[in-house]
Amino acid sequence: MALSRSFFKHDVVTVAKELLGCHFVRKTAKGNMGVKIVETEAYSDATDLASHARFGRTERNAVMFGPAGVLYVYIIYGIYNLTNIVCGQEGKAGAVLIRSAEIMEGKKIAQANIENSKFTKLNERLATGPGKFSLAFGLDRSWTGTDITTSADIYITAKMIQRFDIIESPRVGVGYAKYSACLPWRFYIKNNPYVSK
DNA sequence: ACATGGATTCGCT
DNA sequence: GCGAATCCATGTT
């Protein structure tokens, strides 16, 4: 059962935590893929100096202001794609970054995706780190705008009943963001080996 | 029009 | 620990 739009309408911090343990599913021509989300980060509106929305709406970040449950995939450092899911109320910017995942199904597809990149090394931790996750899962910026609450080919399913502790920490790579960099808006499953390092 | 730097990752020092 | 890869948004000329 796919998560509905109402799940993503909550504030970014809530959704970032709730997404841990959920499964991101994708049906491709080469087969099905499924990953367990183990690490996320929350990005908010103009009050969050680490967010792409800190300068307001631009051509690139426009979907962050739109309806929840839509993908926002952008290029970072000219090389990697980073995948986010728009969250919160329409009109207010917000998104959750998928930072790391454990591949449960479709490892061969993920391996092939990584082999096609000259910048990423193939190892057993295929989707560890936001750039590697997006590459392994086959998402690039052309996926921006895709609604994952209505598509039959890409969606997220609720987490299984499982026990895990959530660790909160400051977000990675946002030292430029002054006081916003101190916010503990990175969340990951304690002791999970697929959390990024 | 140009310079700067980033929600990253890898390889070399 | 540092530099390279090189797209996109911002700020300056």
mmCIF file of N, CA, C and O in Angstrom, chain A residues 8-82:
data_model
loop_
_atom_site.group_PDB
_atom_site.id
_atom_site.type_symbol
_atom_site.label_atom_id
_atom_site.label_comp_id
_atom_site.label_asym_id
_atom_site.label_seq_id
_atom_site.Cartn_x
_atom_site.Cartn_y
_atom_site.Cartn_z
ATOM 1 N N PHE A 8 2.731 12.955 3.383
ATOM 2 C CA PHE A 8 3.804 13.905 3.068
ATOM 3 C C PHE A 8 3.426 15.346 3.403
ATOM 4 O O PHE A 8 4.260 16.237 3.318
ATOM 5 N N LYS A 9 2.164 15.572 3.793
ATOM 6 C CA LYS A 9 1.736 16.943 4.086
ATOM 7 C C LYS A 9 2.193 17.439 5.455
ATOM 8 O O LYS A 9 2.077 18.618 5.763
ATOM 9 N N HIS A 10 2.685 16.535 6.288
ATOM 10 C CA HIS A 10 3.156 16.958 7.600
ATOM 11 C C HIS A 10 4.459 17.748 7.451
ATOM 12 O O HIS A 10 5.048 17.801 6.374
ATOM 13 N N ASP A 11 4.909 18.342 8.536
ATOM 14 C CA ASP A 11 6.120 19.163 8.440
ATOM 15 C C ASP A 11 7.332 18.284 8.132
ATOM 16 O O ASP A 11 7.339 17.078 8.396
ATOM 17 N N VAL A 12 8.345 18.918 7.566
ATOM 18 C CA VAL A 12 9.487 18.178 7.012
ATOM 19 C C VAL A 12 10.203 17.321 8.056
ATOM 20 O O VAL A 12 10.661 16.227 7.743
ATOM 21 N N VAL A 13 10.295 17.816 9.286
ATOM 22 C CA VAL A 13 10.999 17.036 10.314
ATOM 23 C C VAL A 13 10.224 15.758 10.643
ATOM 24 O O VAL A 13 10.801 14.671 10.757
ATOM 25 N N THR A 14 8.921 15.882 10.761
ATOM 26 C CA THR A 14 8.087 14.712 11.035
ATOM 27 C C THR A 14 8.204 13.684 9.916
ATOM 28 O O THR A 14 8.422 12.490 10.172
ATOM 29 N N VAL A 15 8.083 14.146 8.690
ATOM 30 C CA VAL A 15 8.132 13.213 7.564
ATOM 31 C C VAL A 15 9.514 12.578 7.455
ATOM 32 O O VAL A 15 9.646 11.384 7.181
ATOM 33 N N ALA A 16 10.557 13.368 7.688
ATOM 34 C CA ALA A 16 11.918 12.818 7.596
ATOM 35 C C ALA A 16 12.090 11.644 8.545
ATOM 36 O O ALA A 16 12.691 10.621 8.199
ATOM 37 N N LYS A 17 11.539 11.766 9.742
ATOM 38 C CA LYS A 17 11.653 10.669 10.720
ATOM 39 C C LYS A 17 10.749 9.503 10.354
ATOM 40 O O LYS A 17 11.138 8.347 10.462
ATOM 41 N N GLU A 18 9.544 9.829 9.893
ATOM 42 C CA GLU A 18 8.579 8.770 9.561
ATOM 43 C C GLU A 18 9.014 7.943 8.349
ATOM 44 O O GLU A 18 8.573 6.810 8.184
ATOM 45 N N LEU A 19 9.843 8.529 7.497
ATOM 46 C CA LEU A 19 10.266 7.799 6.295
ATOM 47 C C LEU A 19 11.302 6.724 6.596
ATOM 48 O O LEU A 19 11.500 5.808 5.794
ATOM 49 N N LEU A 20 11.967 6.835 7.745
ATOM 50 C CA LEU A 20 12.971 5.818 8.092
ATOM 51 C C LEU A 20 12.294 4.460 8.205
ATOM 52 O O LEU A 20 11.254 4.313 8.847
ATOM 53 N N GLY A 21 12.883 3.467 7.561
ATOM 54 C CA GLY A 21 12.311 2.122 7.595
ATOM 55 C C GLY A 21 11.287 1.858 6.509
ATOM 56 O O GLY A 21 10.895 0.712 6.297
ATOM 57 N N CYS A 22 10.823 2.909 5.833
ATOM 58 C CA CYS A 22 9.876 2.724 4.731
ATOM 59 C C CYS A 22 10.599 2.204 3.494
ATOM 60 O O CYS A 22 11.809 2.352 3.362
ATOM 61 N N HIS A 23 9.840 1.620 2.610
ATOM 62 C CA HIS A 23 10.430 1.052 1.399
ATOM 63 C C HIS A 23 10.096 1.895 0.180
ATOM 64 O O HIS A 23 8.928 2.208 -0.055
ATOM 65 N N PHE A 24 11.121 2.255 -0.549
ATOM 66 C CA PHE A 24 10.983 3.012 -1.796
ATOM 67 C C PHE A 24 10.998 1.989 -2.934
ATOM 68 O O PHE A 24 11.932 1.209 -3.053
ATOM 69 N N VAL A 25 9.921 1.987 -3.716
ATOM 70 C CA VAL A 25 9.733 0.946 -4.732
ATOM 71 C C VAL A 25 9.717 1.574 -6.124
ATOM 72 O O VAL A 25 9.167 2.664 -6.316
ATOM 73 N N ARG A 26 10.306 0.872 -7.058
ATOM 74 C CA ARG A 26 10.347 1.369 -8.430
ATOM 75 C C ARG A 26 10.261 0.188 -9.383
ATOM 76 O O ARG A 26 10.950 -0.821 -9.197
ATOM 77 N N LYS A 27 9.387 0.326 -10.369
ATOM 78 C CA LYS A 27 9.238 -0.728 -11.364
ATOM 79 C C LYS A 27 9.837 -0.247 -12.674
ATOM 80 O O LYS A 27 9.384 0.751 -13.220
ATOM 81 N N THR A 28 10.855 -0.922 -13.123
ATOM 82 C CA THR A 28 11.555 -0.507 -14.337
ATOM 83 C C THR A 28 11.418 -1.588 -15.395
ATOM 84 O O THR A 28 10.990 -2.705 -15.119
ATOM 85 N N ALA A 29 11.823 -1.237 -16.606
ATOM 86 C CA ALA A 29 11.763 -2.202 -17.708
ATOM 87 C C ALA A 29 12.665 -3.393 -17.426
ATOM 88 O O ALA A 29 12.441 -4.486 -17.928
ATOM 89 N N LYS A 30 13.683 -3.175 -16.606
ATOM 90 C CA LYS A 30 14.634 -4.257 -16.325
ATOM 91 C C LYS A 30 14.286 -5.040 -15.070
ATOM 92 O O LYS A 30 15.023 -5.955 -14.688
ATOM 93 N N GLY A 31 13.206 -4.642 -14.412
ATOM 94 C CA GLY A 31 12.801 -5.364 -13.210
ATOM 95 C C GLY A 31 12.454 -4.424 -12.083
ATOM 96 O O GLY A 31 12.564 -3.206 -12.217
ATOM 97 N N ASN A 32 12.009 -4.987 -10.988
ATOM 98 C CA ASN A 32 11.591 -4.180 -9.852
ATOM 99 C C ASN A 32 12.771 -3.870 -8.932
ATOM 100 O O ASN A 32 13.681 -4.672 -8.789
ATOM 101 N N MET A 33 12.685 -2.691 -8.303
ATOM 102 C CA MET A 33 13.681 -2.312 -7.312
ATOM 103 C C MET A 33 12.959 -1.960 -6.024
ATOM 104 O O MET A 33 11.862 -1.398 -6.047
ATOM 105 N N GLY A 34 13.601 -2.266 -4.913
ATOM 106 C CA GLY A 34 13.044 -1.898 -3.621
ATOM 107 C C GLY A 34 14.160 -1.630 -2.635
ATOM 108 O O GLY A 34 15.103 -2.419 -2.533
ATOM 109 N N VAL A 35 14.091 -0.494 -1.961
ATOM 110 C CA VAL A 35 15.117 -0.158 -0.976
ATOM 111 C C VAL A 35 14.470 0.243 0.341
ATOM 112 O O VAL A 35 13.353 0.759 0.366
ATOM 113 N N LYS A 36 15.192 -0.016 1.421
ATOM 114 C CA LYS A 36 14.756 0.456 2.749
ATOM 115 C C LYS A 36 15.480 1.757 3.045
ATOM 116 O O LYS A 36 16.712 1.814 3.001
ATOM 117 N N ILE A 37 14.699 2.795 3.346
ATOM 118 C CA ILE A 37 15.288 4.102 3.654
ATOM 119 C C ILE A 37 15.876 4.057 5.066
ATOM 120 O O ILE A 37 15.176 3.705 6.017
ATOM 121 N N VAL A 38 17.146 4.409 5.195
ATOM 122 C CA VAL A 38 17.793 4.338 6.512
ATOM 123 C C VAL A 38 18.329 5.691 6.985
ATOM 124 O O VAL A 38 18.721 5.824 8.153
ATOM 125 N N GLU A 39 18.333 6.692 6.110
ATOM 126 C CA GLU A 39 18.885 7.999 6.497
ATOM 127 C C GLU A 39 18.216 9.098 5.683
ATOM 128 O O GLU A 39 18.088 8.976 4.463
ATOM 129 N N THR A 40 17.785 10.167 6.368
ATOM 130 C CA THR A 40 17.108 11.287 5.698
ATOM 131 C C THR A 40 17.575 12.612 6.296
ATOM 132 O O THR A 40 18.188 12.643 7.365
ATOM 133 N N GLU A 41 17.261 13.686 5.591
ATOM 134 C CA GLU A 41 17.458 15.030 6.142
ATOM 135 C C GLU A 41 16.262 15.896 5.762
ATOM 136 O O GLU A 41 15.700 15.738 4.675
ATOM 137 N N ALA A 42 15.912 16.820 6.651
ATOM 138 C CA ALA A 42 14.796 17.733 6.410
ATOM 139 C C ALA A 42 15.322 19.084 5.940
ATOM 140 O O ALA A 42 16.302 19.602 6.481
ATOM 141 N N TYR A 43 14.658 19.633 4.918
ATOM 142 C CA TYR A 43 14.974 20.983 4.437
ATOM 143 C C TYR A 43 13.678 21.777 4.358
ATOM 144 O O TYR A 43 12.697 21.317 3.784
ATOM 145 N N SER A 44 13.710 22.981 4.932
ATOM 146 C CA SER A 44 12.490 23.757 5.081
ATOM 147 C C SER A 44 12.442 24.948 4.124
ATOM 148 O O SER A 44 12.953 24.875 3.021
ATOM 149 N N ASP A 45 11.838 26.017 4.565
ATOM 150 C CA ASP A 45 11.597 27.169 3.693
ATOM 151 C C ASP A 45 12.689 28.237 3.863
ATOM 152 O O ASP A 45 13.795 27.922 4.259
ATOM 153 N N ALA A 46 12.345 29.486 3.594
ATOM 154 C CA ALA A 46 13.331 30.560 3.612
ATOM 155 C C ALA A 46 13.941 30.790 4.998
ATOM 156 O O ALA A 46 14.992 31.413 5.120
ATOM 157 N N THR A 47 13.296 30.257 6.030
ATOM 158 C CA THR A 47 13.862 30.405 7.369
ATOM 159 C C THR A 47 15.004 29.409 7.605
ATOM 160 O O THR A 47 15.711 29.508 8.601
ATOM 161 N N ASP A 48 15.178 28.473 6.698
ATOM 162 C CA ASP A 48 16.231 27.460 6.810
ATOM 163 C C ASP A 48 17.355 27.832 5.846
ATOM 164 O O ASP A 48 17.231 27.651 4.631
ATOM 165 N N LEU A 49 18.443 28.336 6.378
ATOM 166 C CA LEU A 49 19.514 28.865 5.521
ATOM 167 C C LEU A 49 20.291 27.773 4.790
ATOM 168 O O LEU A 49 21.166 28.068 3.983
ATOM 169 N N ALA A 50 19.979 26.528 5.060
ATOM 170 C CA ALA A 50 20.611 25.431 4.324
ATOM 171 C C ALA A 50 19.746 24.951 3.165
ATOM 172 O O ALA A 50 20.192 24.153 2.350
ATOM 173 N N SER A 51 18.515 25.424 3.106
ATOM 174 C CA SER A 51 17.562 24.933 2.102
ATOM 175 C C SER A 51 17.728 25.647 0.767
ATOM 176 O O SER A 51 18.085 26.833 0.725
ATOM 177 N N HIS A 52 17.444 24.959 -0.315
ATOM 178 C CA HIS A 52 17.434 25.605 -1.622
ATOM 179 C C HIS A 52 16.376 26.689 -1.683
ATOM 180 O O HIS A 52 16.429 27.544 -2.560
ATOM 181 N N ALA A 53 15.419 26.654 -0.766
ATOM 182 C CA ALA A 53 14.365 27.668 -0.762
ATOM 183 C C ALA A 53 14.791 28.917 0.009
ATOM 184 O O ALA A 53 13.987 29.833 0.180
ATOM 185 N N ARG A 54 16.031 28.974 0.452
ATOM 186 C CA ARG A 54 16.447 30.114 1.287
ATOM 187 C C ARG A 54 16.387 31.441 0.541
ATOM 188 O O ARG A 54 16.298 32.494 1.158
ATOM 189 N N PHE A 55 16.459 31.413 -0.816
ATOM 190 C CA PHE A 55 16.353 32.650 -1.595
ATOM 191 C C PHE A 55 14.991 32.757 -2.263
ATOM 192 O O PHE A 55 14.822 33.538 -3.190
ATOM 193 N N GLY A 56 14.051 31.935 -1.827
ATOM 194 C CA GLY A 56 12.729 31.969 -2.452
ATOM 195 C C GLY A 56 12.657 31.035 -3.649
ATOM 196 O O GLY A 56 13.505 30.179 -3.846
ATOM 197 N N ARG A 57 11.621 31.213 -4.422
ATOM 198 C CA ARG A 57 11.364 30.315 -5.537
ATOM 199 C C ARG A 57 12.289 30.623 -6.712
ATOM 200 O O ARG A 57 12.473 31.772 -7.089
ATOM 201 N N THR A 58 12.884 29.582 -7.272
ATOM 202 C CA THR A 58 13.666 29.707 -8.506
ATOM 203 C C THR A 58 13.138 28.663 -9.480
ATOM 204 O O THR A 58 12.307 27.832 -9.131
ATOM 205 N N GLU A 59 13.657 28.698 -10.695
ATOM 206 C CA GLU A 59 13.218 27.722 -11.693
ATOM 207 C C GLU A 59 13.531 26.310 -11.203
ATOM 208 O O GLU A 59 12.729 25.395 -11.348
ATOM 209 N N ARG A 60 14.691 26.145 -10.583
ATOM 210 C CA ARG A 60 15.101 24.813 -10.151
ATOM 211 C C ARG A 60 14.256 24.294 -9.002
ATOM 212 O O ARG A 60 13.838 23.150 -8.984
ATOM 213 N N ASN A 61 14.018 25.133 -7.985
ATOM 214 C CA ASN A 61 13.389 24.634 -6.754
ATOM 215 C C ASN A 61 11.871 24.783 -6.732
ATOM 216 O O ASN A 61 11.249 24.526 -5.700
ATOM 217 N N ALA A 62 11.267 25.186 -7.841
ATOM 218 C CA ALA A 62 9.835 25.537 -7.845
ATOM 219 C C ALA A 62 8.957 24.433 -7.265
ATOM 220 O O ALA A 62 7.981 24.720 -6.571
ATOM 221 N N VAL A 63 9.302 23.166 -7.526
ATOM 222 C CA VAL A 63 8.424 22.104 -7.033
ATOM 223 C C VAL A 63 8.401 22.027 -5.512
ATOM 224 O O VAL A 63 7.465 21.477 -4.932
ATOM 225 N N MET A 64 9.420 22.589 -4.856
ATOM 226 C CA MET A 64 9.430 22.584 -3.384
ATOM 227 C C MET A 64 8.244 23.352 -2.806
ATOM 228 O O MET A 64 7.873 23.163 -1.644
ATOM 229 N N PHE A 65 7.657 24.247 -3.618
ATOM 230 C CA PHE A 65 6.529 25.061 -3.169
ATOM 231 C C PHE A 65 5.187 24.432 -3.544
ATOM 232 O O PHE A 65 4.148 24.955 -3.191
ATOM 233 N N GLY A 66 5.255 23.369 -4.282
ATOM 234 C CA GLY A 66 4.041 22.752 -4.787
ATOM 235 C C GLY A 66 3.504 21.678 -3.856
ATOM 236 O O GLY A 66 3.861 21.615 -2.675
ATOM 237 N N PRO A 67 2.618 20.809 -4.395
ATOM 238 C CA PRO A 67 1.989 19.781 -3.556
ATOM 239 C C PRO A 67 2.990 18.758 -3.031
ATOM 240 O O PRO A 67 4.005 18.475 -3.669
ATOM 241 N N ALA A 68 2.699 18.212 -1.863
ATOM 242 C CA ALA A 68 3.561 17.211 -1.231
ATOM 243 C C ALA A 68 3.472 15.890 -1.987
ATOM 244 O O ALA A 68 2.492 15.616 -2.687
ATOM 245 N N GLY A 69 4.529 15.094 -1.828
ATOM 246 C CA GLY A 69 4.544 13.778 -2.449
ATOM 247 C C GLY A 69 5.099 13.775 -3.863
ATOM 248 O O GLY A 69 4.944 12.798 -4.592
ATOM 249 N N VAL A 70 5.767 14.879 -4.235
ATOM 250 C CA VAL A 70 6.342 15.025 -5.570
ATOM 251 C C VAL A 70 7.866 15.015 -5.447
ATOM 252 O O VAL A 70 8.419 15.528 -4.481
ATOM 253 N N LEU A 71 8.542 14.430 -6.420
ATOM 254 C CA LEU A 71 10.006 14.367 -6.383
ATOM 255 C C LEU A 71 10.642 15.693 -6.758
ATOM 256 O O LEU A 71 10.156 16.410 -7.629
ATOM 257 N N TYR A 72 11.752 16.006 -6.069
ATOM 258 C CA TYR A 72 12.629 17.121 -6.428
ATOM 259 C C TYR A 72 14.037 16.545 -6.511
ATOM 260 O O TYR A 72 14.648 16.247 -5.484
ATOM 261 N N VAL A 73 14.513 16.366 -7.734
ATOM 262 C CA VAL A 73 15.850 15.803 -7.955
ATOM 263 C C VAL A 73 16.695 16.862 -8.649
ATOM 264 O O VAL A 73 16.294 17.409 -9.673
ATOM 265 N N TYR A 74 17.834 17.177 -8.079
ATOM 266 C CA TYR A 74 18.673 18.233 -8.650
ATOM 267 C C TYR A 74 20.126 17.767 -8.710
ATOM 268 O O TYR A 74 20.516 16.797 -8.055
ATOM 269 N N ILE A 75 20.899 18.486 -9.522
ATOM 270 C CA ILE A 75 22.316 18.143 -9.701
ATOM 271 C C ILE A 75 23.152 18.936 -8.705
ATOM 272 O O ILE A 75 22.964 20.138 -8.531
ATOM 273 N N ILE A 76 24.076 18.231 -8.063
ATOM 274 C CA ILE A 76 24.978 18.905 -7.126
ATOM 275 C C ILE A 76 26.421 18.709 -7.594
ATOM 276 O O ILE A 76 26.771 17.640 -8.073
ATOM 277 N N TYR A 77 27.221 19.725 -7.474
ATOM 278 C CA TYR A 77 28.620 19.714 -7.885
ATOM 279 C C TYR A 77 28.769 19.304 -9.354
ATOM 280 O O TYR A 77 29.827 18.817 -9.749
ATOM 281 N N GLY A 78 27.718 19.512 -10.114
ATOM 282 C CA GLY A 78 27.777 19.219 -11.534
ATOM 283 C C GLY A 78 27.827 17.756 -11.892
ATOM 284 O O GLY A 78 27.934 17.402 -13.063
ATOM 285 N N ILE A 79 27.746 16.900 -10.913
ATOM 286 C CA ILE A 79 27.999 15.475 -11.146
ATOM 287 C C ILE A 79 26.904 14.568 -10.616
ATOM 288 O O ILE A 79 26.451 13.666 -11.313
ATOM 289 N N TYR A 80 26.492 14.788 -9.403
ATOM 290 C CA TYR A 80 25.567 13.868 -8.756
ATOM 291 C C TYR A 80 24.148 14.421 -8.710
ATOM 292 O O TYR A 80 23.938 15.635 -8.636
ATOM 293 N N ASN A 81 23.200 13.508 -8.721
ATOM 294 C CA ASN A 81 21.802 13.871 -8.502
ATOM 295 C C ASN A 81 21.441 13.562 -7.052
ATOM 296 O O ASN A 81 21.848 12.523 -6.512
ATOM 297 N N LEU A 82 20.665 14.458 -6.439
ATOM 298 C CA LEU A 82 20.191 14.229 -5.079
ATOM 299 C C LEU A 82 18.665 14.215 -5.101
ATOM 300 O O LEU A 82 18.045 15.110 -5.671
#
